[in-house]
Coordinates of C-alpha atoms and ligand atoms in Angstrom, one line a residue:
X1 CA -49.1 -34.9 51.0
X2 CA -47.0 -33.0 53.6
X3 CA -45.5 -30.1 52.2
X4 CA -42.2 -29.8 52.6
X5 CA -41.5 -27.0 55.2
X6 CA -44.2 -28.4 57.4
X7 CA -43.0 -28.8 61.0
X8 CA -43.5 -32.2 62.0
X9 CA -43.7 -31.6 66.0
X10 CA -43.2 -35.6 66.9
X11 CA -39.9 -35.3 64.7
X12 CA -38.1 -32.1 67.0
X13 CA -36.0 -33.3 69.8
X14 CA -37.0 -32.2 73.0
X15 CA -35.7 -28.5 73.1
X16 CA -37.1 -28.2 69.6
X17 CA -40.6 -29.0 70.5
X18 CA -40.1 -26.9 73.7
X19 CA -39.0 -23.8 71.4
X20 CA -41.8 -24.5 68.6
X21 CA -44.1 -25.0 70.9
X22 CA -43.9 -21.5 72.5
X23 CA -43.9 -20.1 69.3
X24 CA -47.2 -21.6 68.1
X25 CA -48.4 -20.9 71.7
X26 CA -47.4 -17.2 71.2
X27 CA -48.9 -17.5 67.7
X28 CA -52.8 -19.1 69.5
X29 CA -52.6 -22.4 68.0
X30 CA -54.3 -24.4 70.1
X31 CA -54.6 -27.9 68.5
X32 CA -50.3 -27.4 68.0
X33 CA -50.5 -26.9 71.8
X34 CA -52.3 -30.1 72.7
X35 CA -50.7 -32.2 70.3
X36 CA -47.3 -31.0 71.6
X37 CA -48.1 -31.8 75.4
X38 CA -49.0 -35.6 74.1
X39 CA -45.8 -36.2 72.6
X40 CA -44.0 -34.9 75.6
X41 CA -46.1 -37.3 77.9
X42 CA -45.5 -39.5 75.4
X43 CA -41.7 -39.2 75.5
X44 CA -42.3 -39.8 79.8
X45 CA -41.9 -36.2 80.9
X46 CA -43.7 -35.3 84.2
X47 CA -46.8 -33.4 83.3
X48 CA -45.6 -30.7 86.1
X49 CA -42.2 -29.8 83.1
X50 CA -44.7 -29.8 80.8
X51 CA -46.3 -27.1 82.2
X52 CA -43.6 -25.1 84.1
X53 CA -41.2 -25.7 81.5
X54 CA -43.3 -25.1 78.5
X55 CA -46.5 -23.4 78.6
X56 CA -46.1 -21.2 81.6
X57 CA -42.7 -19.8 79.8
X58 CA -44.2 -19.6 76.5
X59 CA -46.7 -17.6 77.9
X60 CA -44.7 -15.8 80.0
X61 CA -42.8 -14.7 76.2
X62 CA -46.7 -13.8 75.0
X63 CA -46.8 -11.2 78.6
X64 CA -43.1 -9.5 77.6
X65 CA -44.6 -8.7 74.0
X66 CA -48.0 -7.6 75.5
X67 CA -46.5 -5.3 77.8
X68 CA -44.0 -3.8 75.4
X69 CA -47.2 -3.3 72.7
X70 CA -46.1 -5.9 70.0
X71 CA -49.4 -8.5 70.8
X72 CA -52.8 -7.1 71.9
X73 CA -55.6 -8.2 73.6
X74 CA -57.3 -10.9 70.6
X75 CA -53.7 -12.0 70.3
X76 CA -53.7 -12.5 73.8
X77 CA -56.7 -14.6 74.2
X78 CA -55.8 -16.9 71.5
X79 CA -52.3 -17.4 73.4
X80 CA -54.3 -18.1 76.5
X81 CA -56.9 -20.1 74.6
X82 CA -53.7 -22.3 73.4
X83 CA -52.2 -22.4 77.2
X84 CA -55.8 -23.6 78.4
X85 CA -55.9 -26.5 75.6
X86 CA -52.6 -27.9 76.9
X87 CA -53.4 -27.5 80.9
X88 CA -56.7 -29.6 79.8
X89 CA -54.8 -32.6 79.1
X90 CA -52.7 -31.9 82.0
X91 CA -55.1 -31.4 84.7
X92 CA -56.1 -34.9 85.3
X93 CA -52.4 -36.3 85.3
X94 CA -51.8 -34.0 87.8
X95 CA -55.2 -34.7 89.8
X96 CA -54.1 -37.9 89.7
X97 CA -51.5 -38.2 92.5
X98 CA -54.3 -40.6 94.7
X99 CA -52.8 -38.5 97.7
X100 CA -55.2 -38.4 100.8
X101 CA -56.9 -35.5 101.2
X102 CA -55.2 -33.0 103.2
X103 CA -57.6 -30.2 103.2
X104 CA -59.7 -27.9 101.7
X105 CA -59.5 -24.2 99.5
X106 CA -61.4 -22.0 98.3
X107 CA -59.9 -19.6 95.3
X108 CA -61.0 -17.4 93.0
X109 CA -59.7 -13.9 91.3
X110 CA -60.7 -11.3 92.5
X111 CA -63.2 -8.3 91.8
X112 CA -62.7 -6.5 88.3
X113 CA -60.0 -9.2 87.2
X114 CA -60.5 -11.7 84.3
X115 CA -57.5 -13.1 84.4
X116 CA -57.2 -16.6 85.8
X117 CA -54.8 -19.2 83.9
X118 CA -52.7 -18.6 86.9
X119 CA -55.4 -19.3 89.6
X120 CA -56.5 -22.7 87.5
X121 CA -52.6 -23.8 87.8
X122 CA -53.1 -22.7 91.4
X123 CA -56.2 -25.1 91.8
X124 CA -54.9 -28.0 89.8
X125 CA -51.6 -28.3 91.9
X126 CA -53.3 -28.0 95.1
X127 CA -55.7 -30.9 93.7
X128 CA -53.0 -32.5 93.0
X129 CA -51.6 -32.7 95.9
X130 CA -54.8 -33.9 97.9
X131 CA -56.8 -30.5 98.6
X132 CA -60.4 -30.2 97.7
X133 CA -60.7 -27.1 95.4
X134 CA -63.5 -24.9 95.6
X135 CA -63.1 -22.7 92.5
X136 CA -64.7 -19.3 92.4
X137 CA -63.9 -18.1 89.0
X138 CA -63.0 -14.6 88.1
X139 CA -64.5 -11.1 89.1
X140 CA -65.4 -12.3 92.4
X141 CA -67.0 -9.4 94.7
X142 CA -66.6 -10.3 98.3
X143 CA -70.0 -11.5 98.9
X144 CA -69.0 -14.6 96.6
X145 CA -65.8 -15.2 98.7
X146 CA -68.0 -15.1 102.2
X147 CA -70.9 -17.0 101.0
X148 CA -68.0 -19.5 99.9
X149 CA -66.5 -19.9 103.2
X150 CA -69.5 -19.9 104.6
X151 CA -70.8 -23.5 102.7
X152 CA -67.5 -24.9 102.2
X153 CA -66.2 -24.3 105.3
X154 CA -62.4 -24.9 103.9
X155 CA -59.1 -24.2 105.9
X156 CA -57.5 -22.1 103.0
X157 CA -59.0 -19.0 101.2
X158 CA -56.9 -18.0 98.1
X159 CA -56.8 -15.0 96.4
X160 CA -55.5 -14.0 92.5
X161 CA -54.8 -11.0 90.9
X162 CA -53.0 -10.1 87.9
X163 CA -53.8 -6.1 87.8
X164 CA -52.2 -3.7 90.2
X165 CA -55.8 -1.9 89.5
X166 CA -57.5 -5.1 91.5
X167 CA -54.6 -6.4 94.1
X168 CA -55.8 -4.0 96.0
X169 CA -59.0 -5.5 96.3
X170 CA -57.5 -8.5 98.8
X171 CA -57.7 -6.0 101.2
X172 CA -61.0 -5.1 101.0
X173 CA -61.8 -8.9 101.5
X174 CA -59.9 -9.7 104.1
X175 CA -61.0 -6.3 106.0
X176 CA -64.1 -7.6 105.8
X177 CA -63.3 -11.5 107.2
X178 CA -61.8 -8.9 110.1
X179 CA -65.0 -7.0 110.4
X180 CA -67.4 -9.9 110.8
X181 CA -64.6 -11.7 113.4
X182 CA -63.9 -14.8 111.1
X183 CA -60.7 -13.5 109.7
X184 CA -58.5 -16.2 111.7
X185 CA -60.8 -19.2 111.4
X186 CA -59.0 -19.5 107.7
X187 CA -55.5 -19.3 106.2
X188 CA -55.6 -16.3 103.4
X189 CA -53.3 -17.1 100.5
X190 CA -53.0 -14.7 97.8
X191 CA -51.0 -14.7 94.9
X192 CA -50.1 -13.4 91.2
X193 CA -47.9 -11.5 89.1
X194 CA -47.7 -7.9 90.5
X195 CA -47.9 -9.0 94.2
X196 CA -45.3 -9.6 96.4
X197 CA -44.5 -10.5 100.2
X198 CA -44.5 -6.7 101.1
X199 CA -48.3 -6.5 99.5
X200 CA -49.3 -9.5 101.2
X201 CA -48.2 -8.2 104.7
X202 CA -49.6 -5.2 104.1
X203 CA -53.2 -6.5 103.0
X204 CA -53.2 -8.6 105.9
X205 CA -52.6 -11.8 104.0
X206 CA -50.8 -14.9 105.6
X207 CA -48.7 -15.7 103.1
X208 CA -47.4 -14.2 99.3
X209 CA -47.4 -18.0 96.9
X210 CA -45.3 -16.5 94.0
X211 CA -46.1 -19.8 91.6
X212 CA -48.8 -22.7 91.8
X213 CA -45.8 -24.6 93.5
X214 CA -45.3 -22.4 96.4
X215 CA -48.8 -22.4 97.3
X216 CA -48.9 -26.2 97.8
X217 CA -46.0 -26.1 99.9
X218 CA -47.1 -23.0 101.8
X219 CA -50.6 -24.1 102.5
X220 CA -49.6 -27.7 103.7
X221 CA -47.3 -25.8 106.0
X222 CA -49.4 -24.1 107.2
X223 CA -52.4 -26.0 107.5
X224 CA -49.8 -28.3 110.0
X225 CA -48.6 -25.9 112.0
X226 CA -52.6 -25.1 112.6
X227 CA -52.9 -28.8 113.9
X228 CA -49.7 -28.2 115.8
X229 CA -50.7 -24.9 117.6
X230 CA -54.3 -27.1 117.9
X231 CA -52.8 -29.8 119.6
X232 CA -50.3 -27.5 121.8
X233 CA -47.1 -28.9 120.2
X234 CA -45.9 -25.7 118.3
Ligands
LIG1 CO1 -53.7 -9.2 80.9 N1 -52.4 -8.1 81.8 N2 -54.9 -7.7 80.7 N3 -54.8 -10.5 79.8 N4 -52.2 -10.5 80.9 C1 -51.2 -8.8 82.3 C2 -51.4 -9.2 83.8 C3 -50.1 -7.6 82.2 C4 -49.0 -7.7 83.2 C5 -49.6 -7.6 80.7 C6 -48.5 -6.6 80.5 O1 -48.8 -5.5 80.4 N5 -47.3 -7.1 80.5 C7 -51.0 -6.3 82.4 C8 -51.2 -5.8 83.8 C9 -50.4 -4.6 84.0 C10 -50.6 -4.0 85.4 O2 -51.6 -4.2 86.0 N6 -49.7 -3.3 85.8 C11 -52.3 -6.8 81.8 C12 -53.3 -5.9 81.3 C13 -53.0 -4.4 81.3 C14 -54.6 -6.4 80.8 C15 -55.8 -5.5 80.3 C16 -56.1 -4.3 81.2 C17 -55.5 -5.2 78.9 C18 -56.5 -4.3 78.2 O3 -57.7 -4.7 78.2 N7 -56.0 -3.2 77.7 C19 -56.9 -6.6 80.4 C20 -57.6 -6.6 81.8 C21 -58.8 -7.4 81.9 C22 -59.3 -7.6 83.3 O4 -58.9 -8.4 84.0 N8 -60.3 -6.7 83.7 C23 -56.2 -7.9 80.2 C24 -56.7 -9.0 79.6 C25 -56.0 -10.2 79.4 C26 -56.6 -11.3 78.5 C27 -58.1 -11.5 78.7 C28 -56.3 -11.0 77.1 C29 -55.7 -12.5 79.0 C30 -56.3 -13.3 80.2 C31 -56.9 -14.6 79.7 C32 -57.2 -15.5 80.9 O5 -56.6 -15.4 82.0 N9 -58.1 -16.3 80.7 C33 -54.5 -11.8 79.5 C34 -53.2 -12.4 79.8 C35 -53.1 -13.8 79.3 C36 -52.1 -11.7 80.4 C37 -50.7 -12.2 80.6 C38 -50.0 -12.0 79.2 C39 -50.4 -13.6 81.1 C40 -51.1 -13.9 82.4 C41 -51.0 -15.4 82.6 O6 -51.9 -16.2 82.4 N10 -49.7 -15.8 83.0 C42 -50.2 -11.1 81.7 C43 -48.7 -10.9 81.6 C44 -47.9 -11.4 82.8 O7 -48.5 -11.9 83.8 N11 -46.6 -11.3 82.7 C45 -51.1 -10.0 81.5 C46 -49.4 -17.3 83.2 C47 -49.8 -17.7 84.6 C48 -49.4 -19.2 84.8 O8 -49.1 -16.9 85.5 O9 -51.1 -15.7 86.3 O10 -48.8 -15.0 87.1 P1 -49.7 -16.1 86.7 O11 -49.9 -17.1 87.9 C49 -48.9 -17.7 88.6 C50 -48.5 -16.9 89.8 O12 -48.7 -15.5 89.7 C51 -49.2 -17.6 91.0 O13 -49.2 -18.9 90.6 C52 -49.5 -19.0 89.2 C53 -48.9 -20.3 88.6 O14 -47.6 -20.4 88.8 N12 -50.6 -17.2 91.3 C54 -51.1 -17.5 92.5 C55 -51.5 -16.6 90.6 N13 -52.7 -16.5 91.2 C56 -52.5 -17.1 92.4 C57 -53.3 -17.3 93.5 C58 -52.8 -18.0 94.6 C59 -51.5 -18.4 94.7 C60 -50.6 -18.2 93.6 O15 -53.7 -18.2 95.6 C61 -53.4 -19.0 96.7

């Protein structure tokens, strides 16, 4: 039998189950997570609310307490554990879109950096939204990232950092596209937390994507104004 105080998620109304959700998200509970993201879908809400709305502000809540030394690093990982259970679910709704393909990207985060819920988000939308995604994983050297280009030939390399210990790293990368002369046969698109427009000109980036959504509209844009210059219409 239930006990009593037991919080029956498919009973909250919507803001409830947004609000308990971030808690148990904050508190690592995984299975809470996923079962929360099918009643939403269940209720008809866009899988894109579910995560913008939901999991990336819960978690966003789990990054003010880590900062401010309330949740550690094992907290953390359970939180992030959580977020990853939900975006499972999510991932092939959003996959889903049976757009054409509109081109190609290769991401990963880079060197020294672990972090990469942000860069997955990055990969779904873009997926989503008819790229191919070539997905690096985290701690990538710049070897990975040229051997990458180098077989996948994409249109679009992105770049993710969460540390202001590794953004500078996207330099170092794209100094070294510059070096071997192949810096403008791709569109560099880098992107997370501690980075900003300012950073991205100054690394030689083409453009800052401050969430997974600006980086879908930014790398259509500019993949057509590529065919535009191509075809002498810009
Ligand atoms: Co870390 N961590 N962490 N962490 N962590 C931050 C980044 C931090 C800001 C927390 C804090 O202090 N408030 C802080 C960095 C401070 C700084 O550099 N100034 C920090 C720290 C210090 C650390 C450690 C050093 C802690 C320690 O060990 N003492 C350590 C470093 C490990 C390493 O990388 N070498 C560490 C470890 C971890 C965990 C492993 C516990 C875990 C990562 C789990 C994982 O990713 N699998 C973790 C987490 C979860 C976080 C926070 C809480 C959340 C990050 C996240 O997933 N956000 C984070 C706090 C924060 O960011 N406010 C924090 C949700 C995600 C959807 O957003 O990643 O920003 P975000 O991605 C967005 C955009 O930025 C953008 O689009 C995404 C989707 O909208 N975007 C791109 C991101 N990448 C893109 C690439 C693109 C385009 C857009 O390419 C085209």
């Amino acid at each position: 039998m239930a006990d009593e105080d037991e919080i029956v998620l498919s009973e909250l109304d919507d803001d409830e189950l947004a609000q308990q959700m971030m808690d148990d998200l904050y508190d690592g509970l995984k299975e809470e997570i996923e079962e929360g993201v099918h009643i939403y879908l269940a209720r008809g809400w866009m899988p894109y609310d579910i995560l913008t709305k939901v999991l990336v502000e819960g978690m966003r809540i789990v990054g003010i307490d880590f900062r401010d030394g309330i949740l550690f690093v094992p907290e953390v990982l359970l939180a992030a554990n959580a977020m990853k259970g939900g975006m499972f679910i999510l991932r092939p709704l959003l996959i889903e879109t049976g757009a054409e393909q509109v081109g190609k990207m290769v991401v990963g985060t880079v060197k020294g950096d672990i972090h990469d819920i942000g860069k997955n988000l990055v990969g779904m939308m873009m997926e989503g939204a008819g790229f191919e995604v070539i997905d690096l994983g985290i701690n990538n050297p710049v070897e990975n990232y040229l051997e990458a280009l180098e077989e996948h030939k994409p249109q679009i390399l992105g770049m993710s950092a969460l540390l202001t210990t590794t953004m500078p790293y996207m330099k170092v990368v794209i100094d070294t596209l510059k070096e071997k002369g192949i810096r403008d046969d791709y569109i560099v698109l880098v992107g997370g937390a501690p980075l900003n427009e300012q950073f991205a000109d100054a690394v030689g980036a083409d453009a800052y994507c401050r969430d997974a959504a600006v980086a879908v509209e930014t790398a259509k844009d500019l993949i057509a104004r590529r065919h535009n210059v191509r075809a002498g219409t810009a």
